[in-house]
PDB file of C-alpha atoms in Angstrom:
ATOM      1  CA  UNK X  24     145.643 225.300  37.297  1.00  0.00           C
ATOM      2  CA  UNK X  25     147.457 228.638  37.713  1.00  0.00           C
ATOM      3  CA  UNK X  26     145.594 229.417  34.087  1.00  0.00           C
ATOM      4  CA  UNK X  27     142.282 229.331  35.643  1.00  0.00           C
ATOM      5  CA  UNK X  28     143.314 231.112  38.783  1.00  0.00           C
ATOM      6  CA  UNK X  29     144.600 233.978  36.481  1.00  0.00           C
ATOM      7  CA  UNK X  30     141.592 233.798  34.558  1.00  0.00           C
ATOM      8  CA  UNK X  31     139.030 233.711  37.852  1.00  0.00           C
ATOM      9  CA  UNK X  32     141.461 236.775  39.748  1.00  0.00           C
ATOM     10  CA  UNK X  33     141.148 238.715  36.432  1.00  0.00           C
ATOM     11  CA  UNK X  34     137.467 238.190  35.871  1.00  0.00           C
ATOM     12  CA  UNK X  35     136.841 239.125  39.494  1.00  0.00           C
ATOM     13  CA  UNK X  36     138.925 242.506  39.667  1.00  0.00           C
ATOM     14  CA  UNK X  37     136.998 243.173  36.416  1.00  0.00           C
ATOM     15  CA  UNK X  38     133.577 242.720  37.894  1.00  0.00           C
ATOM     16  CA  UNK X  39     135.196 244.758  41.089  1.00  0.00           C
ATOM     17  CA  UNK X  40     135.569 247.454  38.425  1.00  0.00           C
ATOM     18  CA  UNK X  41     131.937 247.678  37.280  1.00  0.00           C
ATOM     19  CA  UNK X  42     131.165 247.695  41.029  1.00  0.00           C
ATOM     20  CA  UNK X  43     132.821 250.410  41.415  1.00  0.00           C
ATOM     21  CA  UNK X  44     131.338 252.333  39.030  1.00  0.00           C
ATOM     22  CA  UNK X  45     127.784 251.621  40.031  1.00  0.00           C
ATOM     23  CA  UNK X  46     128.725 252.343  43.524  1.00  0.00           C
ATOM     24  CA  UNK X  47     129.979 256.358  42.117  1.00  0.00           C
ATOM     25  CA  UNK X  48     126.626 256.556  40.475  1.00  0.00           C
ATOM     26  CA  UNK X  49     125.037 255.601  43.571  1.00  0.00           C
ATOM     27  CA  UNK X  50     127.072 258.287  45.260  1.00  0.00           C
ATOM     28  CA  UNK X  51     126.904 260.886  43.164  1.00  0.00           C
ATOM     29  CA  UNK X  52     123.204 260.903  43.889  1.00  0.00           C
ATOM     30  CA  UNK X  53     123.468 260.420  47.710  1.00  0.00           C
ATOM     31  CA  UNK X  54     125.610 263.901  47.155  1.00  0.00           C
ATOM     32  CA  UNK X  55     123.174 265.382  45.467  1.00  0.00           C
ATOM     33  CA  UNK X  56     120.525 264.624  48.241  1.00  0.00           C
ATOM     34  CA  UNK X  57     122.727 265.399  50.888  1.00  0.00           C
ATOM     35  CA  UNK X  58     123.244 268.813  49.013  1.00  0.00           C
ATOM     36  CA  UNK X  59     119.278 269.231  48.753  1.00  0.00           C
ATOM     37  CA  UNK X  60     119.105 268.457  52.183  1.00  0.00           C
ATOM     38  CA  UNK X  61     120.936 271.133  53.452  1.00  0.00           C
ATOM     39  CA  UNK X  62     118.944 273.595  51.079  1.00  0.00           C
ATOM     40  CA  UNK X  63     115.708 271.856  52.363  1.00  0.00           C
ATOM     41  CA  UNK X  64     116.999 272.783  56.268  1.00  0.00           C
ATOM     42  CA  UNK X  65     117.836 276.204  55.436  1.00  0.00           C
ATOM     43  CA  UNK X  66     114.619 276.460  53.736  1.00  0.00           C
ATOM     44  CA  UNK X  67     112.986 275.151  56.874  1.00  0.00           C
ATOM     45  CA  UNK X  68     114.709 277.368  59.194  1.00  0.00           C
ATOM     46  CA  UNK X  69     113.561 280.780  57.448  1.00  0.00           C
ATOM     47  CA  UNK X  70     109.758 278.950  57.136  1.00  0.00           C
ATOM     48  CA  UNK X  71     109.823 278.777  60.945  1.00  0.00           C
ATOM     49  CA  UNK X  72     111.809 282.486  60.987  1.00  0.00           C
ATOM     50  CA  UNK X  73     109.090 283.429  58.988  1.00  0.00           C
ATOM     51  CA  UNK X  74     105.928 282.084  60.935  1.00  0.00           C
ATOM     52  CA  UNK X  75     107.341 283.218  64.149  1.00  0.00           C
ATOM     53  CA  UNK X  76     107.174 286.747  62.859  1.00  0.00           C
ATOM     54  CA  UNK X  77     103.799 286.510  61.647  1.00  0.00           C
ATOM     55  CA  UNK X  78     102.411 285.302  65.108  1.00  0.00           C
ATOM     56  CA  UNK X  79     104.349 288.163  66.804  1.00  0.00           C
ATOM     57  CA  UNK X  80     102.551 290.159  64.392  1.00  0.00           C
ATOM     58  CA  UNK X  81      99.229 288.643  64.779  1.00  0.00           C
ATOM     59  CA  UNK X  82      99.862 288.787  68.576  1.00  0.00           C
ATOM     60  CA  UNK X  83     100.659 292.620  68.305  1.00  0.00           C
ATOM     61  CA  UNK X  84     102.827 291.982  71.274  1.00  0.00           C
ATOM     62  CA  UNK X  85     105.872 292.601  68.993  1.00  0.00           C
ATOM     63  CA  UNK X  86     108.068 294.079  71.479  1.00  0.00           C
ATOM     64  CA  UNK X  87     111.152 294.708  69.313  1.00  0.00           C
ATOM     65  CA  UNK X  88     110.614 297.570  66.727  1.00  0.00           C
ATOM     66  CA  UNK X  89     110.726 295.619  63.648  1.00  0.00           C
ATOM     67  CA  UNK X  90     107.069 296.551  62.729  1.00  0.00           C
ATOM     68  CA  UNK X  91     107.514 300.205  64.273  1.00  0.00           C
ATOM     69  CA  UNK X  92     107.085 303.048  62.083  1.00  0.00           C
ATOM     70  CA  UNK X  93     109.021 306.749  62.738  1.00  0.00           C
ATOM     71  CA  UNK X  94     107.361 309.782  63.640  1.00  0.00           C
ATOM     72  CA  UNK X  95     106.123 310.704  59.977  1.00  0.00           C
ATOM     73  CA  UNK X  96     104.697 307.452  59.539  1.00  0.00           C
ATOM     74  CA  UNK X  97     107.098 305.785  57.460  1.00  0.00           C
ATOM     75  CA  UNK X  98     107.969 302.056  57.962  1.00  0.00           C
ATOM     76  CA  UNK X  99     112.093 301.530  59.011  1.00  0.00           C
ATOM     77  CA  UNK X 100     114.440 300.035  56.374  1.00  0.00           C
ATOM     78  CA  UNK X 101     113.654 296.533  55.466  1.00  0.00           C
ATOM     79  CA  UNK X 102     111.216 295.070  57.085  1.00  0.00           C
ATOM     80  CA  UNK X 103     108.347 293.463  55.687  1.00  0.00           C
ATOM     81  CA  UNK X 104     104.478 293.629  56.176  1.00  0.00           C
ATOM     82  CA  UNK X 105     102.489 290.706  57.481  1.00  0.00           C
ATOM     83  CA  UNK X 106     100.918 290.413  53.524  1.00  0.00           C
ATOM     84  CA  UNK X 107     104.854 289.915  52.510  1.00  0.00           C
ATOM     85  CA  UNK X 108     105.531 288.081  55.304  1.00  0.00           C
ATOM     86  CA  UNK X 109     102.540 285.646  54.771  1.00  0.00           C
ATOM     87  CA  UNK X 110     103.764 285.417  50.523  1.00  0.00           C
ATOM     88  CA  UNK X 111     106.776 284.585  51.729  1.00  0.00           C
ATOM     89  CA  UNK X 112     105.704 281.876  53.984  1.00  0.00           C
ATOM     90  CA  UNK X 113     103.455 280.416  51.069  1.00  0.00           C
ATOM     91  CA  UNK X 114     106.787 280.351  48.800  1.00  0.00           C
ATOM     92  CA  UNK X 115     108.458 278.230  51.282  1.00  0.00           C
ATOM     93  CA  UNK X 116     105.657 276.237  51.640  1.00  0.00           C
ATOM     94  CA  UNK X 117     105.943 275.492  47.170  1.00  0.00           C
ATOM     95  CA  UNK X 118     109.943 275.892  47.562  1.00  0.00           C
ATOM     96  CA  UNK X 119     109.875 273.247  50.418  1.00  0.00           C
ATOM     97  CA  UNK X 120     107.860 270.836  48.620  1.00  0.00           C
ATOM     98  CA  UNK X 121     109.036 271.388  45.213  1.00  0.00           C
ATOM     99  CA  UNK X 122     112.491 270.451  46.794  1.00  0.00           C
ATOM    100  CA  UNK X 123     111.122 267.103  48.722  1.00  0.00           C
ATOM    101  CA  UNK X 124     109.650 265.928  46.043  1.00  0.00           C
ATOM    102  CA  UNK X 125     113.228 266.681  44.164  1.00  0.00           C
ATOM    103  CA  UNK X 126     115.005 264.425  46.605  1.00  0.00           C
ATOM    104  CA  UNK X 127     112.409 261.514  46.679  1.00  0.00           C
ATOM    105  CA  UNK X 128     112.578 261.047  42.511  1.00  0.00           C
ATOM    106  CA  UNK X 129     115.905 261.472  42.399  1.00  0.00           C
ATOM    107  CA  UNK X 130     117.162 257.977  41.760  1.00  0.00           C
ATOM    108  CA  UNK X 131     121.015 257.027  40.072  1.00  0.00           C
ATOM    109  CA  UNK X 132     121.237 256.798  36.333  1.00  0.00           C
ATOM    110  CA  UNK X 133     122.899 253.307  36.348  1.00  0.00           C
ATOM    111  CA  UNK X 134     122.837 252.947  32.199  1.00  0.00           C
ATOM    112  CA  UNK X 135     127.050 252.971  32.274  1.00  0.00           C
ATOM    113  CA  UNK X 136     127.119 250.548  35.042  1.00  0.00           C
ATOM    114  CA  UNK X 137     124.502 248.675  33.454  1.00  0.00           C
ATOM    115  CA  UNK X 138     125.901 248.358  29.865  1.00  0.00           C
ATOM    116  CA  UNK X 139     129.051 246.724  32.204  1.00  0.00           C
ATOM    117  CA  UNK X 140     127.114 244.452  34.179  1.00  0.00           C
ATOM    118  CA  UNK X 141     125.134 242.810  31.176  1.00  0.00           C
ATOM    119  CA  UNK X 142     128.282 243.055  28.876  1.00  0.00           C
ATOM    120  CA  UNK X 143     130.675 240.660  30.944  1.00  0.00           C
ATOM    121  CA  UNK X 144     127.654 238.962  31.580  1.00  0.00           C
ATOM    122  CA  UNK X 145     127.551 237.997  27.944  1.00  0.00           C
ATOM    123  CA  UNK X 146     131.765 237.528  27.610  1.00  0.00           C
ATOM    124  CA  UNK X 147     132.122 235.344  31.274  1.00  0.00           C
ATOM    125  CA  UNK X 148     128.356 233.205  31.316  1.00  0.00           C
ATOM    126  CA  UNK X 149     130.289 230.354  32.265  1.00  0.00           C
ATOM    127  CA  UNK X 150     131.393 231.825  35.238  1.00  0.00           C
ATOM    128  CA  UNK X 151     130.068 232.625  38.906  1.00  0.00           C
ATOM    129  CA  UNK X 152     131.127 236.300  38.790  1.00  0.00           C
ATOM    130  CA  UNK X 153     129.433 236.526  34.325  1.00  0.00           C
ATOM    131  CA  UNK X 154     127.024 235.083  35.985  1.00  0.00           C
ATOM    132  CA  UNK X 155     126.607 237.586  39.361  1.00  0.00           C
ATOM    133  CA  UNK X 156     127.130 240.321  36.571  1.00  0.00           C
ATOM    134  CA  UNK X 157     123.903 239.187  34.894  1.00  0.00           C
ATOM    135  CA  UNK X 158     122.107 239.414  37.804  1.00  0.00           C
ATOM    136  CA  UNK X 159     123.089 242.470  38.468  1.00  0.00           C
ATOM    137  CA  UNK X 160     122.199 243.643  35.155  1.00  0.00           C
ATOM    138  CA  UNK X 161     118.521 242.305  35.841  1.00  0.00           C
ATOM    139  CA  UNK X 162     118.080 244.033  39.250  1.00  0.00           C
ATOM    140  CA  UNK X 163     118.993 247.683  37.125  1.00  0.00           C
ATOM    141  CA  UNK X 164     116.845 246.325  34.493  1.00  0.00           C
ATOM    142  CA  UNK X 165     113.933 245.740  37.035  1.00  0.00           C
ATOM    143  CA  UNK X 166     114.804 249.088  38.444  1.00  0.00           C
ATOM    144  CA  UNK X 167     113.874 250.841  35.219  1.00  0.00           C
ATOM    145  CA  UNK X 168     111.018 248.839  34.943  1.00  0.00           C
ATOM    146  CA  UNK X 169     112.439 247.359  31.750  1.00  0.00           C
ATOM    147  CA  UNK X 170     110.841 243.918  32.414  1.00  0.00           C
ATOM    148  CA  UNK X 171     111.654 242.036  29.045  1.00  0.00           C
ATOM    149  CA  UNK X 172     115.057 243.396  29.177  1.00  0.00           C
ATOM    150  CA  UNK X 173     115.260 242.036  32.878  1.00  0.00           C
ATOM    151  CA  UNK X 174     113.905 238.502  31.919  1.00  0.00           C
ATOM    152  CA  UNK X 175     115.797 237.887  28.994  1.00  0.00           C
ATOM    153  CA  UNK X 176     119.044 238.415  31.388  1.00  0.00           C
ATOM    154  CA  UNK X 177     117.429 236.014  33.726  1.00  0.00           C
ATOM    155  CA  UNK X 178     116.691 233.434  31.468  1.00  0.00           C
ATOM    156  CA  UNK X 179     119.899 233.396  30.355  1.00  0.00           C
ATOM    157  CA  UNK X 180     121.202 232.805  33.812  1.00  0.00           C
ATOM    158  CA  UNK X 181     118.870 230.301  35.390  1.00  0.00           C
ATOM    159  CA  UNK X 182     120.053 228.484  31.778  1.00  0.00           C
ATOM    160  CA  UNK X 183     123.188 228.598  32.820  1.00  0.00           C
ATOM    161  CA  UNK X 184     125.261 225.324  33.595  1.00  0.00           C
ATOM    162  CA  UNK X 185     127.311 227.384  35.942  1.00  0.00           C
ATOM    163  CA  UNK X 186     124.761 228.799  38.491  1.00  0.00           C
ATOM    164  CA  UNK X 187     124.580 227.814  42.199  1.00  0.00           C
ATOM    165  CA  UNK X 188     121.944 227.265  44.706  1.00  0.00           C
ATOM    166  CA  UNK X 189     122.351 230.825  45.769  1.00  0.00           C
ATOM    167  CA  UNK X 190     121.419 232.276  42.024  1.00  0.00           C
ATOM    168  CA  UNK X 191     118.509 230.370  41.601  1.00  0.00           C
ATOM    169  CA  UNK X 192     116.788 231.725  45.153  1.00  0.00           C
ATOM    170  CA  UNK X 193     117.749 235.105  43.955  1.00  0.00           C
ATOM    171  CA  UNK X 194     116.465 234.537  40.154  1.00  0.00           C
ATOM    172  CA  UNK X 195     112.911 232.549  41.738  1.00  0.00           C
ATOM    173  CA  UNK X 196     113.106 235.619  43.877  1.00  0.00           C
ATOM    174  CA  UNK X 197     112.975 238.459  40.951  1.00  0.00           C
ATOM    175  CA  UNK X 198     110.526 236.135  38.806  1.00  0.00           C
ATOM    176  CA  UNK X 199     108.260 236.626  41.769  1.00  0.00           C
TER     177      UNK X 199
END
């Protein structure tokens, strides 16, 4: 008896292991949006820095002198006129887009956590957590839209002798 409890802590702090991996990958991209995120507000904040300008321009009720010119006709020391104003805005408009799009394809590379997963999968199938591992190996395989990767995992779980009630919702539940 205190064999197989060895055997089920060990298999378990294993599978913990893997877990923790895919939960870095998933982090490491969560950064990485956060990151673009805070690019994507600063972005943001000079678009509407930007526009505001331009409609003070457009108004011509700029009461400031940052579109004043000196006596000879010369415009002051870096400011910009409404055509570079209005690029500007239109680059932050492809900058700001170009960066959304960025965050919404950026998705975690699970392969390492994968090639764990489906690995004690394959060493521990007669066991709950081999058999959670496959599982999980299926749901990155689905993921990367590797369906015959994904269903030979999941025929070799819903095969298995050791699977519960639980496993075969969540199987019925990917075949769908």
């Amino acid at each position: 008896k205190y064999y197989s409890s060895a055997q089920l802590e060990k298999a378990r702090s294993e599978l913990a292991v893997i877990d923790d991996q895919f939960a870095k990958e998933a982090d490491a991209v969560e950064d990485e949006k956060d990151r673009l995120r805070e690019t994507l507000t600063d972005l943001l904040a000079k678009k509407a820095s930007a526009s505001s300008k331009d409609v003070e321009k457009d108004d011509g009720n700029n009461t400031g002198n940052s579109d004043q010119t000196n006596e000879v006709g010369v415009k002051n020391a870096g400011e910009e006129t409404l055509a570079e104003s209005t690029l500007s805005v239109e680059q932050l408009d492809k900058e700001i887009e170009s960066l959304e799009t960025k965050i919404d394809n950026l998705k975690p590379d699970h392969s390492e956590s994968y090639k764990l997963y489906k690995d004690f999968f394959e060493n521990n199938m007669s066991s709950i957590a081999g058999i959670r591992a496959g599982v999980s190996a299926a749901n990155i395989a689905l993921d990367r839209k590797d369906l015959e990767d994904a269903r030979s995992i999941l025929d070799r779980v819903f095969k298995s002798d050791v699977q519960g009630e639980f496993f075969n919702v969540q199987i019925r539940t990917m075949y769908a």
